[in-house]
CSV table of C-alpha atoms in Angstrom, one decimal:
chain,number,residue,atom,x,y,z
A,1,MET,CA,0.0,0.0,0.0
A,2,SER,CA,1.5,3.3,-1.0
A,3,SER,CA,0.5,6.9,-1.3
A,4,SER,CA,-0.3,8.3,-4.7
A,5,SER,CA,2.1,11.1,-5.7
A,6,SER,CA,1.6,14.1,-8.0
A,7,SER,CA,3.6,14.9,-11.1
A,8,ALA,CA,2.4,18.5,-11.4
A,9,SER,CA,1.5,21.0,-8.8
A,10,SER,CA,-2.0,22.6,-8.6
A,11,SER,CA,-2.7,25.9,-10.2
A,12,SER,CA,-2.6,28.8,-7.8
A,13,SER,CA,-5.1,31.0,-9.7
A,14,SER,CA,-8.6,30.0,-10.7
A,15,SER,CA,-8.3,32.1,-13.9
A,16,SER,CA,-4.9,30.8,-14.9
A,17,GLU,CA,-4.4,28.4,-17.8
A,18,ASP,CA,-4.2,24.7,-17.1
A,19,GLY,CA,-1.0,22.6,-17.3
A,20,ASN,CA,-1.5,22.3,-21.0
A,21,GLY,CA,-1.9,26.0,-21.5
A,22,ASN,CA,-5.5,25.9,-22.6
A,23,GLY,CA,-7.9,25.6,-19.6
A,24,HIS,CA,-10.3,28.4,-18.7
A,25,GLY,CA,-13.4,28.7,-16.6
A,26,ALA,CA,-16.7,29.6,-18.2
A,27,ARG,CA,-18.6,30.8,-15.2
A,28,ARG,CA,-16.5,31.5,-12.1
A,29,GLY,CA,-13.9,34.0,-11.3
A,30,GLY,CA,-11.1,33.9,-8.8
A,31,GLY,CA,-10.3,36.0,-5.7
A,32,ASP,CA,-10.9,35.7,-2.0
A,33,PHE,CA,-14.4,35.7,-0.6
A,34,GLU,CA,-15.1,38.9,1.2
A,35,GLY,CA,-18.2,37.8,3.2
A,36,PRO,CA,-21.4,39.8,3.7
A,37,SER,CA,-21.3,43.6,3.9
A,38,LEU,CA,-21.2,44.8,7.4
A,39,THR,CA,-21.3,48.5,6.9
A,40,ARG,CA,-25.0,49.1,6.1
A,41,ARG,CA,-27.0,50.4,9.1
A,42,ARG,CA,-30.5,49.1,9.8
A,43,GLY,CA,-33.3,50.9,11.6
A,44,ASN,CA,-34.4,47.8,13.5
A,45,ASN,CA,-32.5,47.3,16.7
A,46,GLU,CA,-33.4,43.7,17.4
A,47,ILE,CA,-31.1,40.6,17.4
A,48,TRP,CA,-31.4,38.6,14.2
A,49,PRO,CA,-33.6,35.5,14.8
A,50,GLY,CA,-32.0,32.0,14.4
A,51,PRO,CA,-33.8,31.0,11.2
A,52,PHE,CA,-32.8,34.3,9.5
A,53,VAL,CA,-29.2,33.7,10.5
A,54,GLU,CA,-29.3,30.2,9.0
A,55,ASP,CA,-30.7,31.5,5.7
A,56,LEU,CA,-27.9,34.1,5.6
A,57,VAL,CA,-25.2,31.5,6.3
A,58,VAL,CA,-26.6,29.2,3.5
A,59,LYS,CA,-26.8,32.1,1.1
A,60,VAL,CA,-23.2,33.2,1.8
A,61,ALA,CA,-22.0,29.6,1.4
A,62,ILE,CA,-23.8,29.2,-2.0
A,63,ASP,CA,-22.5,32.5,-3.3
A,64,ALA,CA,-18.9,31.6,-2.3
A,65,SER,CA,-19.3,28.1,-3.9
A,66,ARG,CA,-20.6,29.6,-7.2
A,67,SER,CA,-18.2,32.5,-7.5
A,68,ILE,CA,-15.0,30.7,-6.3
A,69,GLY,CA,-15.6,27.0,-5.8
A,70,ARG,CA,-17.0,24.6,-3.3
A,71,LEU,CA,-13.9,24.6,-1.1
A,72,ALA,CA,-14.3,28.3,-0.6
A,73,ALA,CA,-17.7,27.8,1.1
A,74,ALA,CA,-16.1,26.7,4.4
A,75,GLY,CA,-14.0,29.9,4.7
A,76,ALA,CA,-17.0,32.0,3.9
A,77,ILE,CA,-19.1,30.3,6.6
A,78,ALA,CA,-16.3,30.8,9.1
A,79,HIS,CA,-16.0,34.4,8.2
A,80,VAL,CA,-19.7,35.0,8.8
A,81,PHE,CA,-19.6,33.4,12.3
A,82,GLN,CA,-16.4,35.0,13.4
A,83,VAL,CA,-17.2,38.5,12.2
A,84,CYS,CA,-21.0,38.7,12.5
A,85,GLY,CA,-21.4,36.6,15.6
A,86,LYS,CA,-19.0,38.5,17.7
A,87,LYS,CA,-19.3,42.1,16.9
A,88,TRP,CA,-22.3,42.9,14.6
A,89,LYS,CA,-26.1,43.1,14.7
A,90,TYR,CA,-27.8,44.2,11.5
A,91,GLY,CA,-24.5,45.5,10.2
A,92,VAL,CA,-23.9,47.8,13.2
A,93,ARG,CA,-21.3,47.3,15.9
A,94,VAL,CA,-23.0,46.4,19.2
A,95,GLN,CA,-22.2,47.5,22.7
A,96,GLU,CA,-20.5,45.2,25.2
A,97,LYS,CA,-23.8,44.6,27.1
A,98,GLU,CA,-25.4,43.2,23.9
A,99,GLN,CA,-22.4,41.2,23.0
A,100,GLU,CA,-23.4,38.1,25.0
A,101,LYS,CA,-26.9,37.9,23.5
A,102,VAL,CA,-25.6,38.3,19.9
A,103,CYS,CA,-22.9,35.6,20.5
A,104,SER,CA,-25.3,33.1,22.0
A,105,THR,CA,-27.6,33.4,19.0
A,106,TRP,CA,-24.8,32.8,16.5
A,107,GLN,CA,-23.2,30.1,18.5
A,108,ALA,CA,-26.5,28.2,18.7
A,109,VAL,CA,-26.9,28.5,14.9
A,110,SER,CA,-23.3,27.3,14.3
A,111,ARG,CA,-24.1,24.1,16.2
A,112,SER,CA,-27.4,23.5,14.5
A,113,ASP,CA,-27.4,20.1,12.8
A,114,PRO,CA,-30.3,21.1,10.5
A,115,LEU,CA,-28.1,24.0,9.3
A,116,TRP,CA,-25.2,21.7,8.5
A,117,HIS,CA,-27.6,19.3,6.8
A,118,ARG,CA,-28.7,22.1,4.5
A,119,LEU,CA,-25.1,23.1,3.9
A,120,THR,CA,-23.9,19.6,3.1
A,121,SER,CA,-26.8,19.1,0.7
A,122,VAL,CA,-26.4,22.4,-1.2
A,123,ILE,CA,-22.5,22.4,-1.3
A,124,TRP,CA,-21.6,18.7,-1.5
A,125,GLY,CA,-24.9,17.1,-2.8
A,126,ARG,CA,-25.2,14.7,0.1
A,127,THR,CA,-28.7,13.8,1.3
A,128,HIS,CA,-27.7,11.0,3.7
A,129,ARG,CA,-24.8,11.1,6.1
A,130,MET,CA,-22.0,8.6,6.8
A,131,HIS,CA,-21.0,10.2,10.1
A,132,THR,CA,-22.6,10.9,13.5
A,133,THR,CA,-23.5,14.6,12.8
A,134,TRP,CA,-24.1,16.7,9.7
A,135,HIS,CA,-21.3,19.0,10.8
A,136,GLU,CA,-18.9,16.1,10.8
A,137,GLU,CA,-20.2,15.0,7.4
A,138,TYR,CA,-19.6,18.5,6.0
A,139,VAL,CA,-16.0,18.7,7.4
A,140,TYR,CA,-15.3,15.2,6.0
A,141,ARG,CA,-16.6,16.1,2.5
A,142,HIS,CA,-14.6,19.3,2.5
A,143,GLN,CA,-11.4,17.6,3.6
A,144,THR,CA,-11.8,14.8,1.0
A,145,SER,CA,-12.3,17.3,-1.8
A,146,GLN,CA,-9.2,19.1,-0.6
A,147,ASN,CA,-7.4,15.8,-0.8
A,148,PHE,CA,-8.6,15.4,-4.4
A,149,ARG,CA,-7.3,18.8,-5.3
A,150,LEU,CA,-3.9,18.2,-3.8
A,151,GLY,CA,-3.5,14.6,-5.0
A,152,ARG,CA,-3.4,13.0,-1.5
A,153,SER,CA,-4.6,9.4,-1.7
A,154,VAL,CA,-3.8,5.8,-0.8
A,155,HIS,CA,-3.4,3.4,-3.8
A,156,VAL,CA,-4.1,-0.4,-3.5
A,157,THR,CA,-4.8,-3.3,-5.8
A,158,LEU,CA,-7.7,-5.5,-5.1
A,159,HIS,CA,-7.4,-9.3,-5.1
A,160,PHE,CA,-9.9,-12.0,-5.9
A,161,ASP,CA,-9.9,-15.7,-6.8
A,162,PRO,CA,-9.6,-16.0,-10.6
A,163,THR,CA,-10.5,-19.7,-10.8
A,164,GLY,CA,-13.6,-21.0,-12.4
A,165,VAL,CA,-13.5,-18.8,-15.5
A,166,ASP,CA,-14.6,-21.0,-18.4
A,167,ILE,CA,-14.0,-18.8,-21.5
A,168,PRO,CA,-11.0,-17.0,-23.0
A,169,ASP,CA,-10.8,-13.4,-21.9
A,170,GLY,CA,-13.4,-14.1,-19.2
A,171,LEU,CA,-11.3,-12.1,-16.7
A,172,THR,CA,-11.5,-9.0,-18.8
A,173,CYS,CA,-13.2,-6.4,-16.6
A,174,ARG,CA,-15.8,-4.5,-18.7
A,175,CYS,CA,-17.3,-2.1,-16.2
A,176,LEU,CA,-17.0,-0.7,-12.7
A,177,THR,CA,-19.5,0.9,-10.3
A,178,LEU,CA,-18.9,2.6,-7.0
A,179,SER,CA,-21.2,3.2,-4.0
A,180,ASP,CA,-20.4,4.6,-0.6
A,181,THR,CA,-19.6,1.1,0.7
A,182,HIS,CA,-18.8,-1.2,-2.3
A,183,LEU,CA,-17.0,-1.5,-5.6
A,184,ALA,CA,-18.6,-3.8,-8.2
A,185,CYS,CA,-16.7,-5.2,-11.1
A,186,GLY,CA,-18.4,-6.8,-14.2
A,187,PHE,CA,-16.4,-9.3,-16.2
A,188,ALA,CA,-16.7,-10.7,-19.8
A,189,ASP,CA,-17.8,-14.1,-18.5
A,190,GLY,CA,-20.9,-12.6,-16.9
A,191,THR,CA,-19.5,-12.6,-13.4
A,192,VAL,CA,-19.9,-9.6,-11.0
A,193,ARG,CA,-17.4,-9.4,-8.2
A,194,LEU,CA,-18.1,-7.2,-5.2
A,195,PHE,CA,-15.5,-5.6,-2.9
A,196,ASP,CA,-16.0,-3.9,0.5
A,197,LEU,CA,-14.4,-0.5,0.4
A,198,ALA,CA,-13.7,-0.4,4.1
A,199,THR,CA,-11.8,-3.7,4.2
A,200,ARG,CA,-10.9,-3.7,0.5
A,201,LEU,CA,-11.7,-7.4,0.4
A,202,HIS,CA,-13.6,-9.4,-2.1
A,203,VAL,CA,-16.9,-10.2,-0.3
A,204,ALA,CA,-19.3,-11.6,-2.9
A,205,THR,CA,-19.5,-13.1,-6.4
A,206,PHE,CA,-22.7,-13.0,-8.6
A,207,HIS,CA,-22.8,-15.4,-11.5
A,208,PRO,CA,-26.0,-16.1,-13.5
A,209,GLN,CA,-26.4,-19.6,-14.7
A,210,HIS,CA,-27.3,-19.0,-18.3
A,211,GLY,CA,-25.4,-20.0,-21.4
A,212,ASP,CA,-23.9,-18.1,-24.3
A,213,ARG,CA,-27.0,-18.1,-26.6
A,214,PHE,CA,-25.7,-15.6,-29.2
A,215,GLY,CA,-21.9,-15.7,-29.0
A,216,ARG,CA,-19.2,-16.2,-26.5
A,217,PHE,CA,-19.5,-12.7,-25.1
A,218,SER,CA,-23.3,-12.5,-25.1
A,219,ARG,CA,-23.3,-12.9,-21.3
A,220,ALA,CA,-20.6,-10.3,-20.7
A,221,VAL,CA,-21.6,-7.7,-18.1
A,222,SER,CA,-22.6,-4.4,-19.8
A,223,GLY,CA,-23.4,-2.3,-16.7
A,224,ILE,CA,-24.1,-2.4,-12.9
A,225,ILE,CA,-26.2,-0.3,-10.6
A,226,ILE,CA,-25.7,-0.4,-6.8
A,227,THR,CA,-28.7,0.8,-4.7
A,228,ASP,CA,-28.3,-0.7,-1.3
A,229,PRO,CA,-29.4,-3.3,-0.4
A,230,ARG,CA,-29.7,-4.3,-4.1
A,231,ILE,CA,-27.2,-4.8,-6.9
A,232,ILE,CA,-28.6,-4.8,-10.4
A,233,PHE,CA,-26.6,-5.7,-13.5
A,234,ALA,CA,-27.2,-6.5,-17.2
A,235,THR,CA,-25.5,-8.5,-19.9
A,236,LEU,CA,-25.0,-7.9,-23.6
A,237,ASP,CA,-27.8,-10.3,-24.5
A,238,GLY,CA,-30.3,-8.0,-22.7
A,239,ASP,CA,-30.9,-10.0,-19.5
A,240,ILE,CA,-31.1,-7.9,-16.3
A,241,TYR,CA,-30.4,-9.5,-12.9
A,242,VAL,CA,-31.1,-8.5,-9.3
A,243,ALA,CA,-29.4,-9.7,-6.1
A,244,ILE,CA,-29.3,-8.7,-2.4
A,245,ILE,CA,-25.8,-7.6,-1.4
A,246,GLU,CA,-26.0,-8.9,2.1
A,247,GLY,CA,-28.1,-12.0,1.3
A,248,GLN,CA,-27.2,-15.5,0.0
A,249,HIS,CA,-25.8,-13.9,-3.2
A,250,GLN,CA,-28.5,-15.6,-5.3
A,251,VAL,CA,-29.2,-14.0,-8.6
A,252,ARG,CA,-32.8,-13.4,-9.9
A,253,ARG,CA,-33.4,-12.6,-13.5
A,254,ALA,CA,-35.7,-9.6,-13.5
A,255,HIS,CA,-35.9,-9.1,-17.3
A,256,ILE,CA,-35.3,-11.6,-20.1
A,257,GLY,CA,-33.5,-10.0,-23.1
A,258,ASN,CA,-34.9,-10.1,-26.6
A,259,ILE,CA,-31.8,-9.6,-28.6
A,260,VAL,CA,-33.5,-10.3,-32.0
A,261,ASP,CA,-36.0,-7.4,-31.5
A,262,ASP,CA,-33.8,-5.0,-29.4
A,263,GLY,CA,-30.2,-5.7,-30.4
A,264,THR,CA,-27.2,-5.8,-28.1
A,265,LEU,CA,-27.3,-4.1,-24.7
A,266,VAL,CA,-24.0,-2.2,-25.0
A,267,ASP,CA,-24.4,-0.1,-21.8
A,268,PHE,CA,-26.5,-0.2,-18.7
A,269,THR,CA,-26.8,2.3,-15.8
A,270,GLY,CA,-29.4,3.9,-13.5
A,271,CYS,CA,-30.3,4.8,-10.0
A,272,GLY,CA,-32.9,3.7,-7.4
A,273,ARG,CA,-35.8,5.1,-9.4
A,274,TRP,CA,-34.7,4.3,-13.0
A,275,TRP,CA,-32.8,1.7,-15.0
A,276,VAL,CA,-31.5,2.8,-18.4
A,277,GLY,CA,-30.1,0.6,-21.2
A,278,LEU,CA,-28.4,1.6,-24.4
A,279,TYR,CA,-28.8,-0.8,-27.3
A,280,ALA,CA,-27.3,-1.2,-30.8
A,281,GLY,CA,-28.3,-3.5,-33.6
A,282,VAL,CA,-32.0,-2.7,-34.3
A,283,PRO,CA,-32.9,0.8,-35.7
A,284,GLY,CA,-35.2,3.0,-33.5
A,285,ARG,CA,-34.7,1.0,-30.3
A,286,ALA,CA,-31.5,2.6,-28.8
A,287,ILE,CA,-32.9,3.7,-25.4
A,288,HIS,CA,-34.8,1.4,-23.0
A,289,ILE,CA,-36.0,2.7,-19.6
A,290,TRP,CA,-37.4,0.7,-16.7
A,291,ASP,CA,-39.1,1.7,-13.6
A,292,GLY,CA,-36.6,0.6,-10.9
A,293,ASN,CA,-39.4,0.0,-8.3
A,294,THR,CA,-41.7,-2.1,-10.4
A,295,GLU,CA,-39.0,-3.5,-12.8
A,296,GLU,CA,-41.4,-2.7,-15.7
A,297,LEU,CA,-40.2,-1.5,-19.1
A,298,VAL,CA,-41.7,2.0,-19.6
A,299,TYR,CA,-40.0,3.4,-22.7
A,300,VAL,CA,-38.3,2.2,-25.9
A,301,ASN,CA,-37.2,4.6,-28.6
A,302,THR,CA,-34.6,6.9,-30.3
A,303,THR,CA,-32.2,6.4,-33.2
A,304,LEU,CA,-29.0,7.3,-31.4
A,305,THR,CA,-27.2,4.1,-32.3
A,306,ASP,CA,-28.7,3.4,-35.7
A,307,ARG,CA,-25.4,4.0,-37.4
A,308,GLU,CA,-23.7,1.5,-35.1
A,309,SER,CA,-26.1,-1.4,-35.7
A,310,LEU,CA,-23.5,-3.7,-37.3
A,311,ARG,CA,-20.9,-3.0,-34.7
A,312,GLY,CA,-23.5,-3.8,-32.0
A,313,TRP,CA,-23.9,-7.4,-33.3
A,314,HIS,CA,-20.1,-7.8,-33.5
A,315,MET,CA,-19.9,-7.2,-29.7
A,316,LEU,CA,-21.5,-10.6,-29.1
A,317,THR,CA,-18.6,-12.5,-30.6
A,318,GLU,CA,-15.5,-10.3,-30.2
A,319,LEU,CA,-14.0,-7.7,-27.9
A,320,THR,CA,-14.6,-4.3,-29.6
A,321,GLU,CA,-14.2,-0.7,-28.8
A,322,ALA,CA,-17.1,1.0,-27.1
A,323,ILE,CA,-20.0,1.9,-29.3
A,324,GLY,CA,-21.9,4.1,-26.9
A,325,ARG,CA,-22.2,5.1,-23.3
A,326,VAL,CA,-25.1,6.2,-21.1
A,327,ARG,CA,-25.1,7.8,-17.6
A,328,VAL,CA,-27.7,9.3,-15.3
A,329,THR,CA,-27.7,12.6,-13.4
A,330,SER,CA,-29.0,13.5,-10.0
A,331,GLN,CA,-31.9,15.4,-11.8
A,332,GLU,CA,-33.5,12.2,-13.1
A,333,SER,CA,-32.1,12.7,-16.6
A,334,ALA,CA,-29.9,10.5,-18.8
A,335,VAL,CA,-27.0,11.5,-21.0
A,336,ALA,CA,-26.1,9.1,-23.8
A,337,CYS,CA,-23.6,9.3,-26.6
A,338,THR,CA,-22.0,7.6,-29.6
A,339,SER,CA,-18.9,8.7,-31.5
A,340,ASN,CA,-20.9,11.2,-33.5
A,341,LYS,CA,-23.7,12.6,-31.3
A,342,TYR,CA,-25.1,12.9,-27.7
A,343,MET,CA,-28.5,13.4,-26.3
A,344,VAL,CA,-30.1,14.2,-23.0
A,345,LEU,CA,-33.4,12.7,-21.9
A,346,ASP,CA,-35.7,13.5,-19.0
A,347,LEU,CA,-36.4,10.1,-17.5
A,348,ARG,CA,-39.8,11.2,-16.3
A,349,ASN,CA,-40.8,12.3,-19.9
A,350,PRO,CA,-38.4,10.6,-22.3
A,351,ALA,CA,-40.6,10.9,-25.4
A,352,PHE,CA,-39.4,14.5,-25.8
A,353,PRO,CA,-35.5,14.6,-25.6
A,354,LEU,CA,-34.2,17.7,-23.8
A,355,HIS,CA,-31.2,17.9,-26.2
A,356,ASP,CA,-29.9,16.1,-29.3
A,357,ARG,CA,-26.5,17.3,-30.6
A,358,ASP,CA,-24.4,16.1,-33.5
A,359,SER,CA,-20.6,16.7,-33.7
A,360,ALA,CA,-18.5,17.3,-36.8
A,361,ARG,CA,-15.4,16.5,-34.8
A,362,GLY,CA,-16.8,13.3,-33.1
A,363,PHE,CA,-16.6,12.2,-29.5
A,364,ILE,CA,-14.5,9.9,-27.5
A,365,VAL,CA,-17.2,7.6,-26.2
A,366,ASN,CA,-15.3,6.4,-23.1
A,367,SER,CA,-14.9,10.0,-21.9
A,368,LEU,CA,-18.6,10.6,-21.1
A,369,ASP,CA,-19.5,10.7,-17.4
A,370,THR,CA,-21.9,12.5,-15.1
A,371,SER,CA,-21.8,13.8,-11.5
A,372,ASN,CA,-24.7,15.4,-9.8
A,373,GLU,CA,-26.3,17.6,-12.5
A,374,ALA,CA,-23.3,17.9,-14.8
A,375,PHE,CA,-21.7,15.8,-17.6
A,376,ILE,CA,-18.3,15.8,-19.3
A,377,ILE,CA,-17.5,14.7,-22.8
A,378,VAL,CA,-14.2,14.9,-24.8
A,379,ASP,CA,-14.1,15.3,-28.6
A,380,ASN,CA,-11.7,13.6,-31.0
A,381,ARG,CA,-9.3,16.6,-30.9
A,382,GLY,CA,-9.0,16.3,-27.1
A,383,ARG,CA,-11.2,19.3,-26.1
A,384,ALA,CA,-13.2,18.5,-22.9
A,385,ILE,CA,-16.4,20.4,-22.1
A,386,VAL,CA,-18.4,20.2,-18.8
A,387,ARG,CA,-22.0,21.2,-19.1
A,388,ARG,CA,-25.2,21.2,-17.1
A,389,ALA,CA,-27.4,18.4,-18.4
A,390,ASP,CA,-30.7,20.2,-18.3
A,391,THR,CA,-29.7,23.5,-20.0
A,392,LEU,CA,-26.3,22.6,-21.6
A,393,GLU,CA,-24.9,25.6,-19.9
A,394,GLU,CA,-21.1,25.4,-20.2
A,395,LEU,CA,-19.4,25.1,-16.8
A,396,CYS,CA,-15.8,24.9,-18.1
A,397,ARG,CA,-13.7,23.6,-21.0
A,398,PHE,CA,-10.1,22.5,-21.3
A,399,ASN,CA,-7.7,20.9,-23.8
A,400,THR,CA,-6.5,17.5,-22.7
A,401,ARG,CA,-4.2,17.1,-25.7
A,402,LEU,CA,-4.9,13.4,-25.3
A,403,GLY,CA,-6.0,10.9,-27.9
A,404,ASN,CA,-7.5,7.5,-26.9
A,405,LEU,CA,-8.6,8.0,-23.3
A,406,MET,CA,-11.1,6.8,-20.7
A,407,GLY,CA,-12.6,9.1,-18.1
A,408,CYS,CA,-14.8,9.7,-15.1
A,409,MET,CA,-15.8,12.7,-13.0
A,410,ASN,CA,-17.0,13.6,-9.5
A,411,LEU,CA,-18.4,16.8,-8.0
A,412,GLY,CA,-15.3,18.8,-8.5
A,413,TYR,CA,-12.8,17.0,-10.7
A,414,ALA,CA,-12.4,15.3,-14.1
A,415,LEU,CA,-10.1,12.3,-14.2
A,416,LEU,CA,-8.9,11.2,-17.7
A,417,CYS,CA,-6.6,8.2,-18.3
A,418,ALA,CA,-4.4,7.9,-21.4
A,419,ALA,CA,-1.3,5.7,-21.9
A,420,GLY,CA,-1.8,4.3,-18.4
A,421,VAL,CA,-1.6,7.6,-16.6
A,422,ILE,CA,-4.6,9.3,-14.9
A,423,ARG,CA,-4.6,13.1,-15.1
A,424,VAL,CA,-6.8,15.4,-13.0
A,425,TRP,CA,-8.5,18.7,-13.9
A,426,GLY,CA,-10.6,20.9,-11.7
A,427,ILE,CA,-14.0,21.3,-13.3
A,428,GLU,CA,-14.9,24.5,-11.5
A,429,HIS,CA,-12.3,26.5,-13.5
A,430,GLY,CA,-11.0,23.9,-16.0
A,431,GLN,CA,-7.4,24.0,-14.7
A,432,TYR,CA,-5.0,21.1,-14.9
A,433,LEU,CA,-3.9,20.0,-11.4
A,434,TYR,CA,-1.7,16.9,-11.5
A,435,SER,CA,-1.3,13.3,-12.6
A,436,PHE,CA,-1.4,10.1,-10.6
A,437,GLY,CA,2.0,8.6,-9.8
A,438,GLU,CA,1.2,5.1,-10.9
A,439,ASN,CA,1.3,4.0,-14.6
A,440,ILE,CA,-1.3,1.2,-14.7
A,441,GLY,CA,-1.1,0.3,-18.4
A,442,ALA,CA,-4.0,-0.1,-20.8
A,443,VAL,CA,-7.4,0.4,-19.1
A,444,ASN,CA,-10.6,-1.4,-19.8
A,445,ALA,CA,-12.9,0.3,-17.3
A,446,MET,CA,-12.8,3.3,-14.9
A,447,ALA,CA,-15.1,4.8,-12.3
A,448,GLY,CA,-14.9,7.6,-9.7
A,449,ASP,CA,-17.0,9.3,-7.0
A,450,ASP,CA,-16.3,11.9,-4.4
A,451,ARG,CA,-14.0,9.7,-2.4
A,452,HIS,CA,-12.7,6.8,-4.6
A,453,VAL,CA,-11.3,6.2,-8.1
A,454,ALA,CA,-11.2,2.7,-9.5
A,455,ALA,CA,-9.6,1.4,-12.7
A,456,ALA,CA,-9.3,-2.0,-14.3
A,457,SER,CA,-6.2,-2.7,-16.3
A,458,SER,CA,-6.1,-5.0,-19.3
A,459,ASN,CA,-4.1,-7.5,-17.2
A,460,SER,CA,-7.2,-8.0,-14.9
A,461,THR,CA,-5.7,-5.9,-12.1
A,462,ILE,CA,-8.2,-3.8,-10.2
A,463,HIS,CA,-6.7,-0.5,-8.9
A,464,LEU,CA,-8.3,1.6,-6.2
A,465,TRP,CA,-7.4,5.1,-4.9
A,466,ASP,CA,-8.9,6.3,-1.7
A,467,PHE,CA,-8.9,10.1,-1.1
A,468,GLY,CA,-11.0,9.9,2.1
A,469,ALA,CA,-10.1,12.2,4.9
A,470,GLN,CA,-8.3,10.3,7.7
């Protein structure tokens, strides 16, 4: 076990160019956060009530996050409590006899768990906590994001028993999925192996007992969803399976694929509410959406992969390059792409796509990923753009100067792997930060969240980097 090192230092200015000389922010500017104005006098001479103070603190945190970055929110919050809580009332300096009353109000607010719940939600996108209090959760998320920015992580390789694989290339890892507690790896022989992130041990194996009906890779895993306590995964032939993580590891087939009518299920993703499949092989049936609660198919349509129909059938018999990719956002939308276009669908009303864009340059399919409400995609000239999925508002862009790559993103950072090296950009301003110290060779799959990054090398090694605050 060793610490991951950086090969380039982080940029000191939010408006400076990235390490390649091309990054720039599209929305945010740099500078220190000044905090609220404390010079305007008010006629009312009463102490601010607690709920008003909470609203003020949240507004200050949001303003700092949007103008400078999420890491700046903590400093802005501290500034409010230190300056306002000690000396000020309605922007006017108070006398000593009122000092105690003012301080007690602000101190009570600063210890309010509902306030820190709101702050953790709006700044870090967390709606459930992993720690005892929401204040501890906020501090942890802040420190972990700071670790990502500075490249402080622990790197390990995960081990599992490779016996029992009955087809050539069966140990090729095709997809990875992270949750707060687990990493799931889907292999070409149809097996899903589950690792506990706390112990980093292999804790479960899920293997459907169904043969290769349409080619030796027809049962290869195309995508995985983890929504504790369930794990859901799909195979290229269109079958979808459900299992209980802490149960007997028995696999139930929730949906029987119809490969003749639908084509090959090239990618599969989702959340607790929705499952989304991307197909190639039959025109007009690219996107399938299921209700995750009832497991019923609720939508089939779009021509996104019509140009890739022949390549879709080839995936059943040979290991090919990615045809398309689909990811979901926190806003109940899906972003799907091929090498020549991308589209955004509202999962609640998919019949009317939100956006459908072609590209003359073409896209690198394996670069598409989402985090919260944003998505990243890189074109064939190495230009990366991060956008809001609902409006296509550009958040930042940068030039990777990389060719064949694979990528993922989290709330604050884009991670792109080329030639075995993972490079990191900050997506709030588009600046290049550093590269991982390890060269992991050719990569078949990659995933990241706000604490972990996982990558599967072509030699079947599973790499994990942990940026969690210690």
